[in-house]
PDB file of C-alpha atoms in Angstrom:
ATOM      1  CA  UNK A   1     206.948  47.253 100.505  1.00 66.00           C
ATOM      2  CA  UNK A   2     207.390  43.896  99.634  1.00 82.00           C
ATOM      3  CA  UNK A   3     205.837  41.789 101.580  1.00 91.00           C
ATOM      4  CA  UNK A   4     208.366  38.602 101.629  1.00 93.00           C
ATOM      5  CA  UNK A   5     208.187  35.492 103.886  1.00 94.00           C
ATOM      6  CA  UNK A   6     210.358  36.439 105.735  1.00 95.00           C
ATOM      7  CA  UNK A   7     209.160  40.061 106.589  1.00 94.00           C
ATOM      8  CA  UNK A   8     205.444  38.543 107.555  1.00 95.00           C
ATOM      9  CA  UNK A   9     207.024  36.269 109.950  1.00 96.00           C
ATOM     10  CA  UNK A  10     208.300  39.570 111.250  1.00 95.00           C
ATOM     11  CA  UNK A  11     205.771  41.024 111.891  1.00 95.00           C
ATOM     12  CA  UNK A  12     204.029  38.722 113.520  1.00 95.00           C
ATOM     13  CA  UNK A  13     206.541  37.665 116.218  1.00 95.00           C
ATOM     14  CA  UNK A  14     206.900  41.633 116.743  1.00 94.00           C
ATOM     15  CA  UNK A  15     202.929  41.342 117.641  1.00 95.00           C
ATOM     16  CA  UNK A  16     203.402  38.782 119.471  1.00 93.00           C
ATOM     17  CA  UNK A  17     205.591  40.217 121.596  1.00 93.00           C
ATOM     18  CA  UNK A  18     204.346  43.653 121.607  1.00 93.00           C
ATOM     19  CA  UNK A  19     201.098  41.635 123.153  1.00 93.00           C
ATOM     20  CA  UNK A  20     203.158  39.710 125.821  1.00 93.00           C
ATOM     21  CA  UNK A  21     206.503  40.845 126.193  1.00 92.00           C
ATOM     22  CA  UNK A  22     207.589  39.169 129.194  1.00 90.00           C
ATOM     23  CA  UNK A  23     206.583  35.999 127.438  1.00 87.00           C
ATOM     24  CA  UNK A  24     208.413  36.402 124.063  1.00 76.00           C
ATOM     25  CA  UNK A  25     212.231  35.087 125.470  1.00 83.00           C
ATOM     26  CA  UNK A  26     211.082  32.076 125.901  1.00 87.00           C
ATOM     27  CA  UNK A  27     208.925  31.192 122.810  1.00 89.00           C
ATOM     28  CA  UNK A  28     210.505  30.067 119.202  1.00 93.00           C
ATOM     29  CA  UNK A  29     208.854  32.493 117.494  1.00 94.00           C
ATOM     30  CA  UNK A  30     211.183  31.325 113.992  1.00 94.00           C
ATOM     31  CA  UNK A  31     208.345  29.997 111.737  1.00 95.00           C
ATOM     32  CA  UNK A  32     205.283  30.383 110.700  1.00 94.00           C
ATOM     33  CA  UNK A  33     204.387  26.859 112.485  1.00 93.00           C
ATOM     34  CA  UNK A  34     206.355  28.164 115.791  1.00 94.00           C
ATOM     35  CA  UNK A  35     204.407  30.637 115.960  1.00 93.00           C
ATOM     36  CA  UNK A  36     200.970  29.416 115.536  1.00 91.00           C
ATOM     37  CA  UNK A  37     202.538  26.783 118.635  1.00 91.00           C
ATOM     38  CA  UNK A  38     203.947  29.448 120.737  1.00 92.00           C
ATOM     39  CA  UNK A  39     199.850  31.249 120.382  1.00 89.00           C
ATOM     40  CA  UNK A  40     198.759  27.867 121.603  1.00 88.00           C
ATOM     41  CA  UNK A  41     200.880  27.709 124.208  1.00 88.00           C
ATOM     42  CA  UNK A  42     200.122  31.805 125.451  1.00 87.00           C
ATOM     43  CA  UNK A  43     196.133  30.605 125.396  1.00 82.00           C
ATOM     44  CA  UNK A  44     196.701  27.753 127.933  1.00 83.00           C
ATOM     45  CA  UNK A  45     198.525  29.927 129.827  1.00 80.00           C
ATOM     46  CA  UNK A  46     195.554  32.213 129.866  1.00 76.00           C
ATOM     47  CA  UNK A  47     193.241  29.179 131.332  1.00 67.00           C
ATOM     48  CA  UNK A  48     190.635  27.227 128.928  1.00 60.00           C
ATOM     49  CA  UNK A  49     187.585  30.206 130.631  1.00 58.00           C
ATOM     50  CA  UNK A  50     189.572  33.042 130.133  1.00 51.00           C
ATOM     51  CA  UNK A  51     190.157  33.694 133.047  1.00 56.00           C
ATOM     52  CA  UNK A  52     193.159  35.594 132.620  1.00 66.00           C
ATOM     53  CA  UNK A  53     192.387  37.452 129.410  1.00 80.00           C
ATOM     54  CA  UNK A  54     190.301  39.781 127.847  1.00 93.00           C
ATOM     55  CA  UNK A  55     187.343  38.764 125.196  1.00 96.00           C
ATOM     56  CA  UNK A  56     185.528  41.296 123.643  1.00 98.00           C
ATOM     57  CA  UNK A  57     181.956  40.582 122.098  1.00 98.00           C
ATOM     58  CA  UNK A  58     180.533  42.399 118.977  1.00 97.00           C
ATOM     59  CA  UNK A  59     176.585  42.244 118.192  1.00 97.00           C
ATOM     60  CA  UNK A  60     176.311  42.022 114.339  1.00 96.00           C
ATOM     61  CA  UNK A  61     172.272  42.856 112.752  1.00 95.00           C
ATOM     62  CA  UNK A  62     173.471  43.923 109.601  1.00 91.00           C
ATOM     63  CA  UNK A  63     177.483  44.915 107.832  1.00 90.00           C
ATOM     64  CA  UNK A  64     178.421  47.944 106.244  1.00 92.00           C
ATOM     65  CA  UNK A  65     181.350  47.814 105.810  1.00 93.00           C
ATOM     66  CA  UNK A  66     182.521  52.089 105.951  1.00 94.00           C
ATOM     67  CA  UNK A  67     180.225  52.487 108.676  1.00 95.00           C
ATOM     68  CA  UNK A  68     181.868  49.824 110.884  1.00 95.00           C
ATOM     69  CA  UNK A  69     184.882  51.022 110.418  1.00 97.00           C
ATOM     70  CA  UNK A  70     184.661  54.279 111.614  1.00 97.00           C
ATOM     71  CA  UNK A  71     182.622  52.431 114.366  1.00 96.00           C
ATOM     72  CA  UNK A  72     185.066  49.962 115.227  1.00 97.00           C
ATOM     73  CA  UNK A  73     187.808  52.886 115.891  1.00 97.00           C
ATOM     74  CA  UNK A  74     185.733  54.783 117.906  1.00 96.00           C
ATOM     75  CA  UNK A  75     185.003  51.823 119.727  1.00 97.00           C
ATOM     76  CA  UNK A  76     188.181  51.407 120.580  1.00 97.00           C
ATOM     77  CA  UNK A  77     189.641  55.313 121.196  1.00 96.00           C
ATOM     78  CA  UNK A  78     186.527  55.192 123.901  1.00 95.00           C
ATOM     79  CA  UNK A  79     188.342  52.498 126.066  1.00 96.00           C
ATOM     80  CA  UNK A  80     190.233  53.618 129.178  1.00 95.00           C
ATOM     81  CA  UNK A  81     194.087  52.030 129.640  1.00 94.00           C
ATOM     82  CA  UNK A  82     193.571  49.498 131.668  1.00 95.00           C
ATOM     83  CA  UNK A  83     191.190  47.682 129.231  1.00 96.00           C
ATOM     84  CA  UNK A  84     192.548  48.855 126.390  1.00 95.00           C
ATOM     85  CA  UNK A  85     196.081  47.002 128.117  1.00 95.00           C
ATOM     86  CA  UNK A  86     194.410  43.099 129.112  1.00 95.00           C
ATOM     87  CA  UNK A  87     192.382  43.468 125.222  1.00 96.00           C
ATOM     88  CA  UNK A  88     196.166  44.107 124.115  1.00 96.00           C
ATOM     89  CA  UNK A  89     197.444  40.947 126.269  1.00 93.00           C
ATOM     90  CA  UNK A  90     194.676  38.816 124.747  1.00 94.00           C
ATOM     91  CA  UNK A  91     195.388  39.763 121.270  1.00 95.00           C
ATOM     92  CA  UNK A  92     192.242  42.192 120.538  1.00 97.00           C
ATOM     93  CA  UNK A  93     190.173  38.588 120.912  1.00 95.00           C
ATOM     94  CA  UNK A  94     186.746  39.581 119.689  1.00 97.00           C
ATOM     95  CA  UNK A  95     183.743  37.320 118.823  1.00 97.00           C
ATOM     96  CA  UNK A  96     180.813  37.751 116.489  1.00 97.00           C
ATOM     97  CA  UNK A  97     177.158  37.104 117.260  1.00 97.00           C
ATOM     98  CA  UNK A  98     174.555  38.136 114.944  1.00 96.00           C
ATOM     99  CA  UNK A  99     171.368  40.141 116.792  1.00 96.00           C
ATOM    100  CA  UNK A 100     170.349  43.712 116.904  1.00 96.00           C
ATOM    101  CA  UNK A 101     172.137  45.769 119.837  1.00 96.00           C
ATOM    102  CA  UNK A 102     168.384  47.710 120.410  1.00 93.00           C
ATOM    103  CA  UNK A 103     166.360  44.406 121.322  1.00 94.00           C
ATOM    104  CA  UNK A 104     169.791  44.317 123.685  1.00 96.00           C
ATOM    105  CA  UNK A 105     170.751  46.975 124.780  1.00 92.00           C
ATOM    106  CA  UNK A 106     168.460  46.751 127.724  1.00 92.00           C
ATOM    107  CA  UNK A 107     169.748  42.976 129.512  1.00 94.00           C
ATOM    108  CA  UNK A 108     174.074  43.627 128.361  1.00 96.00           C
ATOM    109  CA  UNK A 109     175.813  46.946 129.024  1.00 92.00           C
ATOM    110  CA  UNK A 110     177.222  47.594 125.652  1.00 96.00           C
ATOM    111  CA  UNK A 111     180.816  49.990 126.055  1.00 95.00           C
ATOM    112  CA  UNK A 112     178.966  51.268 122.583  1.00 96.00           C
ATOM    113  CA  UNK A 113     176.071  50.964 120.401  1.00 96.00           C
ATOM    114  CA  UNK A 114     176.541  52.159 116.489  1.00 94.00           C
ATOM    115  CA  UNK A 115     175.289  55.194 115.607  1.00 90.00           C
ATOM    116  CA  UNK A 116     172.607  53.582 113.213  1.00 89.00           C
ATOM    117  CA  UNK A 117     172.474  50.612 115.362  1.00 92.00           C
ATOM    118  CA  UNK A 118     173.600  48.082 113.254  1.00 93.00           C
ATOM    119  CA  UNK A 119     176.777  46.857 115.507  1.00 96.00           C
ATOM    120  CA  UNK A 120     177.513  47.394 119.498  1.00 97.00           C
ATOM    121  CA  UNK A 121     180.453  46.371 121.118  1.00 98.00           C
ATOM    122  CA  UNK A 122     181.237  44.464 125.131  1.00 98.00           C
ATOM    123  CA  UNK A 123     183.396  46.271 126.706  1.00 97.00           C
ATOM    124  CA  UNK A 124     187.040  43.504 127.067  1.00 97.00           C
ATOM    125  CA  UNK A 125     186.640  41.132 129.935  1.00 96.00           C
ATOM    126  CA  UNK A 126     186.872  38.131 131.059  1.00 94.00           C
ATOM    127  CA  UNK A 127     185.053  35.480 129.129  1.00 94.00           C
ATOM    128  CA  UNK A 128     182.497  34.314 131.987  1.00 94.00           C
ATOM    129  CA  UNK A 129     181.112  38.029 131.638  1.00 95.00           C
ATOM    130  CA  UNK A 130     179.701  37.680 128.456  1.00 96.00           C
ATOM    131  CA  UNK A 131     178.924  33.844 128.690  1.00 96.00           C
ATOM    132  CA  UNK A 132     174.612  35.040 128.574  1.00 97.00           C
ATOM    133  CA  UNK A 133     175.183  36.775 125.950  1.00 97.00           C
ATOM    134  CA  UNK A 134     177.324  34.416 124.144  1.00 97.00           C
ATOM    135  CA  UNK A 135     174.678  31.749 124.646  1.00 97.00           C
ATOM    136  CA  UNK A 136     172.055  33.548 123.740  1.00 97.00           C
ATOM    137  CA  UNK A 137     172.887  34.303 120.195  1.00 97.00           C
ATOM    138  CA  UNK A 138     173.700  32.959 117.127  1.00 96.00           C
ATOM    139  CA  UNK A 139     177.362  33.182 115.581  1.00 96.00           C
ATOM    140  CA  UNK A 140     177.974  35.855 112.634  1.00 94.00           C
ATOM    141  CA  UNK A 141     178.661  33.449 109.944  1.00 88.00           C
ATOM    142  CA  UNK A 142     179.048  36.104 107.353  1.00 84.00           C
ATOM    143  CA  UNK A 143     180.179  33.247 104.624  1.00 87.00           C
ATOM    144  CA  UNK A 144     179.776  34.949 101.949  1.00 89.00           C
ATOM    145  CA  UNK A 145     182.863  36.574  99.326  1.00 86.00           C
ATOM    146  CA  UNK A 146     183.651  40.080 100.448  1.00 84.00           C
ATOM    147  CA  UNK A 147     182.341  41.682  96.736  1.00 84.00           C
ATOM    148  CA  UNK A 148     185.142  44.899  95.476  1.00 85.00           C
ATOM    149  CA  UNK A 149     183.517  48.943  96.292  1.00 92.00           C
ATOM    150  CA  UNK A 150     185.265  52.261  95.284  1.00 94.00           C
ATOM    151  CA  UNK A 151     187.056  53.603  97.830  1.00 95.00           C
ATOM    152  CA  UNK A 152     185.676  55.406 100.270  1.00 95.00           C
ATOM    153  CA  UNK A 153     187.090  57.559 102.686  1.00 97.00           C
ATOM    154  CA  UNK A 154     185.627  57.643 105.961  1.00 97.00           C
ATOM    155  CA  UNK A 155     186.259  60.352 108.992  1.00 97.00           C
ATOM    156  CA  UNK A 156     187.167  58.585 112.741  1.00 96.00           C
ATOM    157  CA  UNK A 157     185.128  60.855 116.031  1.00 92.00           C
ATOM    158  CA  UNK A 158     186.544  62.520 117.527  1.00 88.00           C
ATOM    159  CA  UNK A 159     186.224  60.965 121.728  1.00 80.00           C
ATOM    160  CA  UNK A 160     188.820  63.292 123.082  1.00 74.00           C
ATOM    161  CA  UNK A 161     192.146  64.761 122.305  1.00 74.00           C
ATOM    162  CA  UNK A 162     193.953  63.413 119.657  1.00 71.00           C
ATOM    163  CA  UNK A 163     197.423  65.127 120.479  1.00 82.00           C
ATOM    164  CA  UNK A 164     198.276  66.158 117.013  1.00 85.00           C
ATOM    165  CA  UNK A 165     196.789  67.016 113.862  1.00 92.00           C
ATOM    166  CA  UNK A 166     194.408  64.819 111.663  1.00 93.00           C
ATOM    167  CA  UNK A 167     196.210  63.123 109.254  1.00 95.00           C
ATOM    168  CA  UNK A 168     194.802  60.578 105.880  1.00 97.00           C
ATOM    169  CA  UNK A 169     195.925  57.324 105.967  1.00 97.00           C
ATOM    170  CA  UNK A 170     194.744  54.348 103.542  1.00 97.00           C
ATOM    171  CA  UNK A 171     193.509  50.923 105.086  1.00 98.00           C
ATOM    172  CA  UNK A 172     193.792  48.328 102.247  1.00 97.00           C
ATOM    173  CA  UNK A 173     191.897  44.652 102.554  1.00 96.00           C
ATOM    174  CA  UNK A 174     192.889  41.811 100.767  1.00 95.00           C
ATOM    175  CA  UNK A 175     189.416  40.608  98.785  1.00 93.00           C
ATOM    176  CA  UNK A 176     191.036  37.277  97.440  1.00 91.00           C
ATOM    177  CA  UNK A 177     188.661  34.640  98.612  1.00 87.00           C
ATOM    178  CA  UNK A 178     187.827  36.109 101.710  1.00 90.00           C
ATOM    179  CA  UNK A 179     184.759  36.359 103.969  1.00 92.00           C
ATOM    180  CA  UNK A 180     182.907  38.877 105.142  1.00 92.00           C
ATOM    181  CA  UNK A 181     183.825  36.878 108.591  1.00 92.00           C
ATOM    182  CA  UNK A 182     187.337  36.920 107.389  1.00 92.00           C
ATOM    183  CA  UNK A 183     187.184  40.462 106.562  1.00 92.00           C
ATOM    184  CA  UNK A 184     185.857  41.066 110.270  1.00 93.00           C
ATOM    185  CA  UNK A 185     188.198  39.286 112.555  1.00 95.00           C
ATOM    186  CA  UNK A 186     191.165  40.732 110.247  1.00 96.00           C
ATOM    187  CA  UNK A 187     190.366  44.207 110.369  1.00 97.00           C
ATOM    188  CA  UNK A 188     189.712  44.100 113.819  1.00 97.00           C
ATOM    189  CA  UNK A 189     192.774  43.149 114.976  1.00 98.00           C
ATOM    190  CA  UNK A 190     194.046  45.880 112.500  1.00 98.00           C
ATOM    191  CA  UNK A 191     191.954  48.805 113.942  1.00 98.00           C
ATOM    192  CA  UNK A 192     192.147  48.175 117.369  1.00 98.00           C
ATOM    193  CA  UNK A 193     195.783  47.892 117.432  1.00 98.00           C
ATOM    194  CA  UNK A 194     196.114  50.770 115.419  1.00 98.00           C
ATOM    195  CA  UNK A 195     194.925  52.754 117.119  1.00 97.00           C
ATOM    196  CA  UNK A 196     196.512  51.816 120.459  1.00 96.00           C
ATOM    197  CA  UNK A 197     199.680  51.880 119.086  1.00 96.00           C
ATOM    198  CA  UNK A 198     198.371  55.497 118.557  1.00 94.00           C
ATOM    199  CA  UNK A 199     197.871  55.835 114.431  1.00 97.00           C
ATOM    200  CA  UNK A 200     194.497  56.017 114.320  1.00 97.00           C
ATOM    201  CA  UNK A 201     192.992  59.106 115.987  1.00 96.00           C
ATOM    202  CA  UNK A 202     189.981  60.645 116.302  1.00 95.00           C
ATOM    203  CA  UNK A 203     189.278  63.415 113.130  1.00 95.00           C
ATOM    204  CA  UNK A 204     191.942  61.025 111.164  1.00 96.00           C
ATOM    205  CA  UNK A 205     190.299  59.935 107.501  1.00 97.00           C
ATOM    206  CA  UNK A 206     190.994  56.621 106.619  1.00 98.00           C
ATOM    207  CA  UNK A 207     190.298  55.530 103.201  1.00 97.00           C
ATOM    208  CA  UNK A 208     189.204  52.178 102.355  1.00 97.00           C
ATOM    209  CA  UNK A 209     190.523  49.966  99.703  1.00 96.00           C
ATOM    210  CA  UNK A 210     189.675  46.551  98.174  1.00 95.00           C
ATOM    211  CA  UNK A 211     192.644  44.858  96.525  1.00 95.00           C
ATOM    212  CA  UNK A 212     192.975  41.597  95.669  1.00 93.00           C
ATOM    213  CA  UNK A 213     196.078  40.663  98.001  1.00 93.00           C
ATOM    214  CA  UNK A 214     198.564  43.338  99.101  1.00 95.00           C
ATOM    215  CA  UNK A 215     201.706  42.159  97.327  1.00 90.00           C
ATOM    216  CA  UNK A 216     202.113  45.094  94.795  1.00 83.00           C
ATOM    217  CA  UNK A 217     199.954  47.829  96.445  1.00 92.00           C
ATOM    218  CA  UNK A 218     202.939  51.371  96.397  1.00 86.00           C
ATOM    219  CA  UNK A 219     202.814  52.753  99.506  1.00 91.00           C
ATOM    220  CA  UNK A 220     204.471  52.172 102.355  1.00 93.00           C
ATOM    221  CA  UNK A 221     202.711  50.059 105.160  1.00 96.00           C
ATOM    222  CA  UNK A 222     202.653  51.474 108.797  1.00 96.00           C
ATOM    223  CA  UNK A 223     200.589  48.809 110.037  1.00 97.00           C
ATOM    224  CA  UNK A 224     199.480  45.245 108.865  1.00 97.00           C
ATOM    225  CA  UNK A 225     197.549  42.459 109.507  1.00 97.00           C
ATOM    226  CA  UNK A 226     199.433  39.006 109.452  1.00 97.00           C
ATOM    227  CA  UNK A 227     198.119  35.419 109.965  1.00 95.00           C
ATOM    228  CA  UNK A 228     198.292  31.954 109.094  1.00 92.00           C
ATOM    229  CA  UNK A 229     197.600  31.263 105.284  1.00 89.00           C
ATOM    230  CA  UNK A 230     193.938  30.155 105.127  1.00 81.00           C
ATOM    231  CA  UNK A 231     194.502  27.822 102.415  1.00 82.00           C
ATOM    232  CA  UNK A 232     197.919  26.754 103.594  1.00 88.00           C
ATOM    233  CA  UNK A 233     197.843  26.475 107.157  1.00 84.00           C
ATOM    234  CA  UNK A 234     202.132  26.767 107.332  1.00 90.00           C
ATOM    235  CA  UNK A 235     202.168  30.182 105.396  1.00 93.00           C
ATOM    236  CA  UNK A 236     201.304  33.277 106.143  1.00 95.00           C
ATOM    237  CA  UNK A 237     199.034  36.123 104.883  1.00 94.00           C
ATOM    238  CA  UNK A 238     198.258  40.116 104.746  1.00 96.00           C
ATOM    239  CA  UNK A 239     195.089  40.111 104.881  1.00 96.00           C
ATOM    240  CA  UNK A 240     194.928  44.247 105.242  1.00 97.00           C
ATOM    241  CA  UNK A 241     197.512  47.374 106.068  1.00 97.00           C
ATOM    242  CA  UNK A 242     196.988  50.463 107.124  1.00 98.00           C
ATOM    243  CA  UNK A 243     199.338  52.629 105.017  1.00 97.00           C
ATOM    244  CA  UNK A 244     202.120  55.304 106.315  1.00 96.00           C
ATOM    245  CA  UNK A 245     200.182  59.150 106.033  1.00 92.00           C
ATOM    246  CA  UNK A 246     199.334  60.247 103.094  1.00 85.00           C
ATOM    247  CA  UNK A 247     198.676  63.003 100.954  1.00 72.00           C
ATOM    248  CA  UNK A 248     196.807  61.432  98.096  1.00 58.00           C
ATOM    249  CA  UNK A 249     193.275  62.961  98.088  1.00 55.00           C
ATOM    250  CA  UNK A 250     190.739  60.768  99.889  1.00 57.00           C
ATOM    251  CA  UNK A 251     188.364  59.425  98.000  1.00 61.00           C
ATOM    252  CA  UNK A 252     184.416  60.357  98.664  1.00 56.00           C
TER     253      UNK A 252
END
C-alpha cells in the first residue's frame, strides 16, 4: 500500500465521518488544515467541559508495550454497546495519568485493570465523572524515545464468543522520533477502533512490529492511525497500522 498524502487524508476524513456521520456533510475535510479545523468545531459542539462527550482515563504505573496492547484490546472488548458508541463519537478520547491502580481501586470505579496491575482504565463517561481522579494524578509524560524491539506476538483474551475463528494480524508501530507518550495515544486509537470495527476480537493474535516509518511496509493494511504530523502541522502522518489477516508465522 502506498501511503500517499491523498490516501492519508481520505482515511483520516473517513474516521471523522464514521464517528460523527450527522456532521460530516457540513464540514470541510479537503485538506489536513481543514480536517484539524473540523475537529475543533466538533470539540466546541461537545461543550468545553465534555458534557456531551465521553472520556476514558488510563492510569499507568509502568509501561510494557506488549502487555498494554493486549490489555487495551481486552478493555475495549469488554465495553457495552452504548459506551462504545459514546466513546467513538468522542474519537476514543483518552487521558493518561501516572499512578498505581492498586492504590486507587477502592476510591475510583475502574472499568478494567490489567492482569499485572500496571494499567487501569475508567469506563467512557463525561469529563465530570473523572474530574477528581484527574485532579489527583499527574499526566503520564513518557518523554523518552520509544526504542525498537523484536517482533512479539500477543493473544487477545476472549471476553465473549467472537462469532468467527481467531485470526493473526500484525500491528506496525512507527518509531522514528516517537516517544512513549505519543505511541500510547496513537496506538490506543488504532486498537480501540479496530475492536469497534470487528477487526480485532478475542482469541486473535497480534504480532507487534517496530518500523521507523510505515512507508514501505509490504503487507496491506486493514486500518491505519493517521494524525497531524508532529513536526509538520499542515501534513498528516501514519503512526500505526493494523494489517489484513496474515499467514506469516507469528513471532514469539
